Backbone as numpy.savetxt, mean C-alpha at the origin, in Angstrom:
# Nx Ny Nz CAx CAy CAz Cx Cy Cz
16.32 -40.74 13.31 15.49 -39.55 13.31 16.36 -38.29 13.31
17.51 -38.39 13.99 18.43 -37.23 14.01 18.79 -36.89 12.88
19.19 -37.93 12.33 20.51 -37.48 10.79 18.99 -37.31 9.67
17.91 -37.11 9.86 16.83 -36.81 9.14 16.59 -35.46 9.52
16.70 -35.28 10.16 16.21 -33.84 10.92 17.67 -32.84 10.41
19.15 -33.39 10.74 20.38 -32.65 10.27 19.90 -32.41 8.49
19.65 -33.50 7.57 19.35 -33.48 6.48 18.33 -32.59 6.15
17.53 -32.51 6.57 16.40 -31.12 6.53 16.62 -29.80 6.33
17.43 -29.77 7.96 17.75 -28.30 8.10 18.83 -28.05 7.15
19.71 -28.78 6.54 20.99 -28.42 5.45 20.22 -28.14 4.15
19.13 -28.71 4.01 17.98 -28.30 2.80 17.91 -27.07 2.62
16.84 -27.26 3.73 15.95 -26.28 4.27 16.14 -25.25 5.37
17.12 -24.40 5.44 17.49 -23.68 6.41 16.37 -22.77 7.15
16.81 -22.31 8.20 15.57 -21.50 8.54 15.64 -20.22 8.59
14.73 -19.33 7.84 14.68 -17.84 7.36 15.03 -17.15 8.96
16.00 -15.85 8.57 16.71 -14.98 9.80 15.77 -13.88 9.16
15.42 -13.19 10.06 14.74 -11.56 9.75 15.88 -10.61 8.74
15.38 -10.70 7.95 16.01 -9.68 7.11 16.81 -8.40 7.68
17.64 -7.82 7.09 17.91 -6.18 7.63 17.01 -5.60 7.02
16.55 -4.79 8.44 15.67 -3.53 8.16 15.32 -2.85 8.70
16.03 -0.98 7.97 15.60 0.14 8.65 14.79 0.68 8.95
14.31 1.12 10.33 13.19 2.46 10.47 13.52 3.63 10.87
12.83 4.68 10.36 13.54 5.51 10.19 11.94 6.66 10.38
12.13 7.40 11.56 11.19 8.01 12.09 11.56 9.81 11.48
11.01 10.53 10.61 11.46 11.59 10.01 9.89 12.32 10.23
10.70 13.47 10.68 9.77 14.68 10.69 9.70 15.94 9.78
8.24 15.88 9.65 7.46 16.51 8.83 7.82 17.79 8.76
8.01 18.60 7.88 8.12 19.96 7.83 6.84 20.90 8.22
6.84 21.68 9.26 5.92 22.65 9.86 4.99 22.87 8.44
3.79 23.26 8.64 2.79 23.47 7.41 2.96 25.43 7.62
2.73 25.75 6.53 2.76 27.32 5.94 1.50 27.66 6.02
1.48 28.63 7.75 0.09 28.76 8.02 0.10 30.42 7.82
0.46 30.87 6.80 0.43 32.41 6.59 -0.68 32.80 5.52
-1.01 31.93 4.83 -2.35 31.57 4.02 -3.05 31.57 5.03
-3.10 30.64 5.76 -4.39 30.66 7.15 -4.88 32.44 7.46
-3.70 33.15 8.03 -3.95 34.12 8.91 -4.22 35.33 7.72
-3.91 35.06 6.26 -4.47 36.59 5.41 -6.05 35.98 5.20
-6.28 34.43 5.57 -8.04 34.27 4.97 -8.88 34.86 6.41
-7.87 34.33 7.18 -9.15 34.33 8.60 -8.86 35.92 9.22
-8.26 36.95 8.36 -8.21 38.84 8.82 -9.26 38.79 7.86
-9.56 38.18 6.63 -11.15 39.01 5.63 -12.00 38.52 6.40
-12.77 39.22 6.01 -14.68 38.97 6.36 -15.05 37.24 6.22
-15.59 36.97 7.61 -16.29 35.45 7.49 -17.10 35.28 6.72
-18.22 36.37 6.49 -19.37 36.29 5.56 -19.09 35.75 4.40
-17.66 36.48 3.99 -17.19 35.89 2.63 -16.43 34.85 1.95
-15.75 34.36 3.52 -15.13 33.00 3.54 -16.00 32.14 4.05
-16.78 31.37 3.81 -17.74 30.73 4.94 -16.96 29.13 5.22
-15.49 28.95 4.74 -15.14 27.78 5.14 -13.42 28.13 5.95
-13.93 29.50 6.66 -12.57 29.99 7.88 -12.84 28.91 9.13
-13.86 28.72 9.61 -13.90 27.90 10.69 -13.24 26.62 10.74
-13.54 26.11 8.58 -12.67 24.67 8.67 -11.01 24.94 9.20
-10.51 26.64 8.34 -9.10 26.50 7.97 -8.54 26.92 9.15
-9.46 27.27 10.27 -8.90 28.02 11.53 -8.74 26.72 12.76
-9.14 25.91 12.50 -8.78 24.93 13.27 -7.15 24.73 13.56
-6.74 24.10 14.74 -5.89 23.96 15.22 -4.79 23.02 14.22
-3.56 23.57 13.96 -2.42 22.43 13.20 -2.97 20.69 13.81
-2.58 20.24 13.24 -2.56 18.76 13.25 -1.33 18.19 13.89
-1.41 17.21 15.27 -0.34 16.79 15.54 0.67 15.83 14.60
-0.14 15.09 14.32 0.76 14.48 13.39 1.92 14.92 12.75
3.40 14.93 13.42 3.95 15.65 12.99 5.50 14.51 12.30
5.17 13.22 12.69 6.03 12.40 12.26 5.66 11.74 11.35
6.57 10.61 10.40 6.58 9.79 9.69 6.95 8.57 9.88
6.15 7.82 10.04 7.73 6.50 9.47 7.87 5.32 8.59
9.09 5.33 8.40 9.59 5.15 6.63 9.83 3.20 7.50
9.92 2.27 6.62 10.93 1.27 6.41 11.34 0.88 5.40
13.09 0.46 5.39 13.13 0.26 4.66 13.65 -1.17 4.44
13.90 -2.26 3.21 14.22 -3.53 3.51 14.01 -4.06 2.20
14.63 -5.68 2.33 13.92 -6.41 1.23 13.07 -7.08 1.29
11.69 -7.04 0.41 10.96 -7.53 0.90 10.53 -8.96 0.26
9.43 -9.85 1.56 9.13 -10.57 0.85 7.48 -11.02 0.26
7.28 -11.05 -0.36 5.82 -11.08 -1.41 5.26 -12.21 -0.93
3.58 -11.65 -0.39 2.42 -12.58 -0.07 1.92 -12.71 -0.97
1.21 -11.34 -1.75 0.22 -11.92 -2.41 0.65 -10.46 -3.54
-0.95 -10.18 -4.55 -0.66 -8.55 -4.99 -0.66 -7.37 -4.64
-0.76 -7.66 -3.59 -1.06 -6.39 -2.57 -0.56 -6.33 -0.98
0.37 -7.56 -0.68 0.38 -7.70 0.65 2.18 -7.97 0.53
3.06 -7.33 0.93 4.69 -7.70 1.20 5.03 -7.88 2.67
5.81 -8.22 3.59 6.76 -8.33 4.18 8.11 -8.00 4.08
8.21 -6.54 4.98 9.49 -5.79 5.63 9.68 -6.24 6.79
10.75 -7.29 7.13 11.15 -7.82 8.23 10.20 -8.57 8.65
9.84 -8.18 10.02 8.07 -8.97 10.62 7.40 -8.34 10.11
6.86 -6.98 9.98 6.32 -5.72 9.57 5.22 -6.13 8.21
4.11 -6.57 8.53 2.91 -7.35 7.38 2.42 -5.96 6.51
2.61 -5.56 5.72 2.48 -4.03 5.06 1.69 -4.48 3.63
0.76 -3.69 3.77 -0.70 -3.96 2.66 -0.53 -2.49 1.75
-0.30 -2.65 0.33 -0.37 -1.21 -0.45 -1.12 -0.76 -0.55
-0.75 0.70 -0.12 -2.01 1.67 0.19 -2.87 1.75 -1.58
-4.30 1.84 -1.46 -4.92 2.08 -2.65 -5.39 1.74 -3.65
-4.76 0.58 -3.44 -5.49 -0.46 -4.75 -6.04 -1.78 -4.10
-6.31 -2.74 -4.97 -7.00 -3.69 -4.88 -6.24 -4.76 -5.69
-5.63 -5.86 -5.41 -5.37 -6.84 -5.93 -5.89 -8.21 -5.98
-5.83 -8.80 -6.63 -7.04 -10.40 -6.50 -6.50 -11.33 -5.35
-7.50 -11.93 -4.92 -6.44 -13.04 -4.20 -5.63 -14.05 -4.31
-4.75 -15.12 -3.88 -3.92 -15.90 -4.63 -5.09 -17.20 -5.18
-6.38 -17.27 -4.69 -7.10 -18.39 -5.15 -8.29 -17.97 -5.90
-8.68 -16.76 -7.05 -8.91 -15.92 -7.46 -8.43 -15.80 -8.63
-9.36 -15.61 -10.18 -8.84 -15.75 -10.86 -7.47 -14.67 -11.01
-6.47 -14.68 -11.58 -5.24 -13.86 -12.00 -4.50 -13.47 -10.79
-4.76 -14.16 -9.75 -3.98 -13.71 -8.23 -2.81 -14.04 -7.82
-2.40 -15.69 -8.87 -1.28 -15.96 -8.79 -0.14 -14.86 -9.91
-0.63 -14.69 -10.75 0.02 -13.50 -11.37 0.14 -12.48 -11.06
-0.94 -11.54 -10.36 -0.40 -10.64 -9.98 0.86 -10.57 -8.78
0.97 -11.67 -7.76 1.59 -11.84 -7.03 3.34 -12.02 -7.47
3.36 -12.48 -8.57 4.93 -13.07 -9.36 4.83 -11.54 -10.22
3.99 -11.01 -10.60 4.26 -9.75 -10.56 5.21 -8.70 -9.91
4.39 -8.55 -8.75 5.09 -7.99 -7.49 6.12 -8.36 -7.22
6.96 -9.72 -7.06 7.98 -10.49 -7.02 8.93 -10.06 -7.98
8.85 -9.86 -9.29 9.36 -9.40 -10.47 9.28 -7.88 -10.15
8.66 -6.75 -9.64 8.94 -5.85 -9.52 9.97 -5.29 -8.41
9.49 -6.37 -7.35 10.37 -5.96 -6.21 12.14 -7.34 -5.94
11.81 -8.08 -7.02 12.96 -8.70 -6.40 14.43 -8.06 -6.58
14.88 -8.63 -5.28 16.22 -7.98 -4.85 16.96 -6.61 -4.87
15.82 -6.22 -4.51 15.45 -4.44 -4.55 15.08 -4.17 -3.07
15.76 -2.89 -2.62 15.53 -2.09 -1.29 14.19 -1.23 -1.62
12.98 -1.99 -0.62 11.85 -1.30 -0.61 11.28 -0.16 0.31
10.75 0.73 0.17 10.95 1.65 1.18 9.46 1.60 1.43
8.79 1.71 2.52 7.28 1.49 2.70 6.98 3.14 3.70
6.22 3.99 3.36 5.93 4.77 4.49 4.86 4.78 5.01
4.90 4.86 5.94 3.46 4.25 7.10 2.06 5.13 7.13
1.01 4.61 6.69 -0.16 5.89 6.67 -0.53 6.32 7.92
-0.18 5.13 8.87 -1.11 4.88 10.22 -2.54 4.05 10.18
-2.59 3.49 9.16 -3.94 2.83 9.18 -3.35 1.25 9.27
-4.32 0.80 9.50 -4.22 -0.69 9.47 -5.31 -1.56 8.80
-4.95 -2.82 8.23 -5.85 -3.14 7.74 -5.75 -4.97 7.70
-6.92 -5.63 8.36 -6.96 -7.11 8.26 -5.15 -7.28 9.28
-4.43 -6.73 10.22 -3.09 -7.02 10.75 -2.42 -6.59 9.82
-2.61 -6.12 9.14 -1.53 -5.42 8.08 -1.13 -3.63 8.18
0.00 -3.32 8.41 0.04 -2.20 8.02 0.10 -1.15 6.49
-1.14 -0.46 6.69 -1.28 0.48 5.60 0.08 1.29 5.19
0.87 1.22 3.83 2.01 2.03 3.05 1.85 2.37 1.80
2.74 3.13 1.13 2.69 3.31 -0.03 4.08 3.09 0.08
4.69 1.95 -0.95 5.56 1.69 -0.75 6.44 2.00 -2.26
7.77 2.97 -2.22 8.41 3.11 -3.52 9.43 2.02 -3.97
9.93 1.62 -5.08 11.10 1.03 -5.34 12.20 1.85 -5.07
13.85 1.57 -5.12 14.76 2.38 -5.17 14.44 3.37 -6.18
14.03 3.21 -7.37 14.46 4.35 -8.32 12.83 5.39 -8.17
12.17 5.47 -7.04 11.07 6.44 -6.87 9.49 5.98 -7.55
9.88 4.60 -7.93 8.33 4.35 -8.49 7.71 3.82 -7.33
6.25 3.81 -7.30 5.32 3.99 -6.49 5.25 2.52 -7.08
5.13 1.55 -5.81 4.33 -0.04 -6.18 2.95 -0.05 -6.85
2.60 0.79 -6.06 0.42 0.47 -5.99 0.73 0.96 -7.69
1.15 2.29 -7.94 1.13 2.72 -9.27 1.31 1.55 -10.50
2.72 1.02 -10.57 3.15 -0.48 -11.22 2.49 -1.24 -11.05
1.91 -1.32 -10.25 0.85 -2.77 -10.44 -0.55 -2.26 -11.21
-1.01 -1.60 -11.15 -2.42 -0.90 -11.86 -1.64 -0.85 -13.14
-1.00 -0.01 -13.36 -0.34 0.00 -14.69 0.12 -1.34 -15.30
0.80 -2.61 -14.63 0.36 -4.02 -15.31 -0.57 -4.42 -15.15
-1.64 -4.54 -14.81 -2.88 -4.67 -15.27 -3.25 -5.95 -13.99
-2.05 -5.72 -12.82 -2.26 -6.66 -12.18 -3.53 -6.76 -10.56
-3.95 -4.99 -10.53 -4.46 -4.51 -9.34 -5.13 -3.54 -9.86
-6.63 -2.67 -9.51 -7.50 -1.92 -9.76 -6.79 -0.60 -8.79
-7.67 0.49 -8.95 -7.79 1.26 -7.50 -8.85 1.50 -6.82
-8.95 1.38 -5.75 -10.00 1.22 -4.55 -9.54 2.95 -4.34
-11.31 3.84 -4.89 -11.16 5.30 -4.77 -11.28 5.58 -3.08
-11.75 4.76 -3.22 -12.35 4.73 -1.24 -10.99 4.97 -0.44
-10.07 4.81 -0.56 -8.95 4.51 -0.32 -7.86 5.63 -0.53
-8.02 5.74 -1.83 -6.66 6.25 -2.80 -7.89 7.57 -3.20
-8.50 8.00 -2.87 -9.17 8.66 -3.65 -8.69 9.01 -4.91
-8.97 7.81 -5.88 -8.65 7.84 -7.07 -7.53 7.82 -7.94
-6.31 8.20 -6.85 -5.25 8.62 -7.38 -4.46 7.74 -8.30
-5.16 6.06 -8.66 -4.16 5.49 -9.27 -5.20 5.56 -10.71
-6.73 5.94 -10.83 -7.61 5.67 -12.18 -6.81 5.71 -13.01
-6.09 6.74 -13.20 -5.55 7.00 -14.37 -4.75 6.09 -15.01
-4.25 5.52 -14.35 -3.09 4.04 -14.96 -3.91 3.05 -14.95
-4.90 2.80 -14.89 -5.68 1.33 -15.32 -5.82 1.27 -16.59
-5.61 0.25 -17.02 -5.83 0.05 -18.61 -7.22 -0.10 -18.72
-7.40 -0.13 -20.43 -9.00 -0.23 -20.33 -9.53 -1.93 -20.07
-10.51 -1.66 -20.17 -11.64 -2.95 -19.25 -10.53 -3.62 -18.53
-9.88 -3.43 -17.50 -9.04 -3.89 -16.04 -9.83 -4.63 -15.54
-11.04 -3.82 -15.08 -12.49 -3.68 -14.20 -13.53 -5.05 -14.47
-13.27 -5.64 -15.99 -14.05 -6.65 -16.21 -13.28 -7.40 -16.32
-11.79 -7.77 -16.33 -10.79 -8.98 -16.11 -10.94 -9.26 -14.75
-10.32 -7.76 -14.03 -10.20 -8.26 -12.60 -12.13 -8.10 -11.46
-12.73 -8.79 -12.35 -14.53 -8.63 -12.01 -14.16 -8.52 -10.54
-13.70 -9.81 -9.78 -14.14 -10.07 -8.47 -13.33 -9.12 -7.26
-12.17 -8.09 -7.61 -11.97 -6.98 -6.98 -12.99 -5.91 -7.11
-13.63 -5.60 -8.70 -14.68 -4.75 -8.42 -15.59 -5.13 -7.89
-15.91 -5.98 -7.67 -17.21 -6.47 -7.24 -17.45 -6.72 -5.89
-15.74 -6.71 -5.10 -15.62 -6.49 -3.56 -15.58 -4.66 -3.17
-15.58 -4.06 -3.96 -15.18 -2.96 -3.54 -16.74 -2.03 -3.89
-17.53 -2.73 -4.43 -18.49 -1.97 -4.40 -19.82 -3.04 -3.41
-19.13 -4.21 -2.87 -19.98 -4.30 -2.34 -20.91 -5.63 -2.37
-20.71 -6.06 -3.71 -21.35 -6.78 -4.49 -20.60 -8.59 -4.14
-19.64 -8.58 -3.45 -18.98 -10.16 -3.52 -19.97 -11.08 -3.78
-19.69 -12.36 -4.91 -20.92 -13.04 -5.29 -20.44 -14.33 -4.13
-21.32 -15.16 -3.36 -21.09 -15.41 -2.70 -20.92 -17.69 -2.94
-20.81 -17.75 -4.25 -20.53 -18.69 -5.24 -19.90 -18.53 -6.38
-18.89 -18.91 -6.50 -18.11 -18.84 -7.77 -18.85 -19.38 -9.06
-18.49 -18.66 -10.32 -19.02 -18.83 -11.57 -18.18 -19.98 -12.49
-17.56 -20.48 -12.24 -17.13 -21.24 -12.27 -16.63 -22.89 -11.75
């Protein structure tokens, strides 16, 4: 049983946590001199000073990681322990039609590449919410809509990835639209 078990582990070694940085960076003060020339005119004529007169926002940090990562699914990576879900889109699942592709996708975009993820503060299903760039400044969620491998969830992204979906995305990838508006059919068509 021993020299079966030595034979295993010489196989099959067992995964060490990756290196990976965090890196807590602060936000540059917001330019509240716009604030104070709207809220000296007349309220009558601004009727949305009360929104802009509200108090700064604490939120005054960030935080970044960075690492190599490793690929769950089209939408789900691993930075170190750190379970990080891309902010904004929608990808299929791996048992779902096109889910195994989009996933070797992601793999092909991110392999052996330093990923940088920055943290929204949201969470989602144990996952932390990011928008995560490659080294050379491309946006993941972006690359994947643009291969045709993930939609965008406006709810989310308010919209920000529509523009890179190819046309009919929406009727390949049916069963992401059809979770995002609501509609999940609750038997496969197939």
């Amino acid at each position: 049983m021993g020299l079966i078990r030595i034979f295993l582990r010489a196989l099959f070694p067992r995964r060490r946590p990756k290196k990976i940085e965090v890196v807590h960076e602060r936000l540059p003060d917001p330019d509240w001199s716009e604030l104070r020339e709207v809220s000296n005119r007349s309220l009558a004529r601004y009727s949305d000073v009360k929104n802009l007169t509200q108090s700064p926002s604490t939120e005054t940090h960030r935080v970044t990681i960075k690492g190599q990562c490793y690929v769950v699914d089209g939408d789900t990576i691993f930075i170190g322990n750190a379970s990080i879900r891309l902010s904004g889109i929608d990808a299929p699942e791996l048992d779902h039609p096109y889910g195994k592709n989009a996933k070797w996708a992601l793999v092909k975009l991110c392999k052996g590449k330093i990923v940088r993820a920055v943290l929204d503060g949201a969470t989602s299903h144990d996952r932390t919410v990011a928008t995560c760039y490659l080294p050379d400044g491309r946006d993941l969620s972006a690359e994947m809509v643009k291969l045709g491998m993930a939609i965008d969830w406006p709810k989310y992204s308010g919209g920000r990835y529509r523009q890179f979906e190819p046309r009919d995305i929406r009727k390949k990838l049916w069963r992401c639209d059809a979770r995002q508006k609501g509609r999940m059919p609750s038997t496969l068509p197939y």
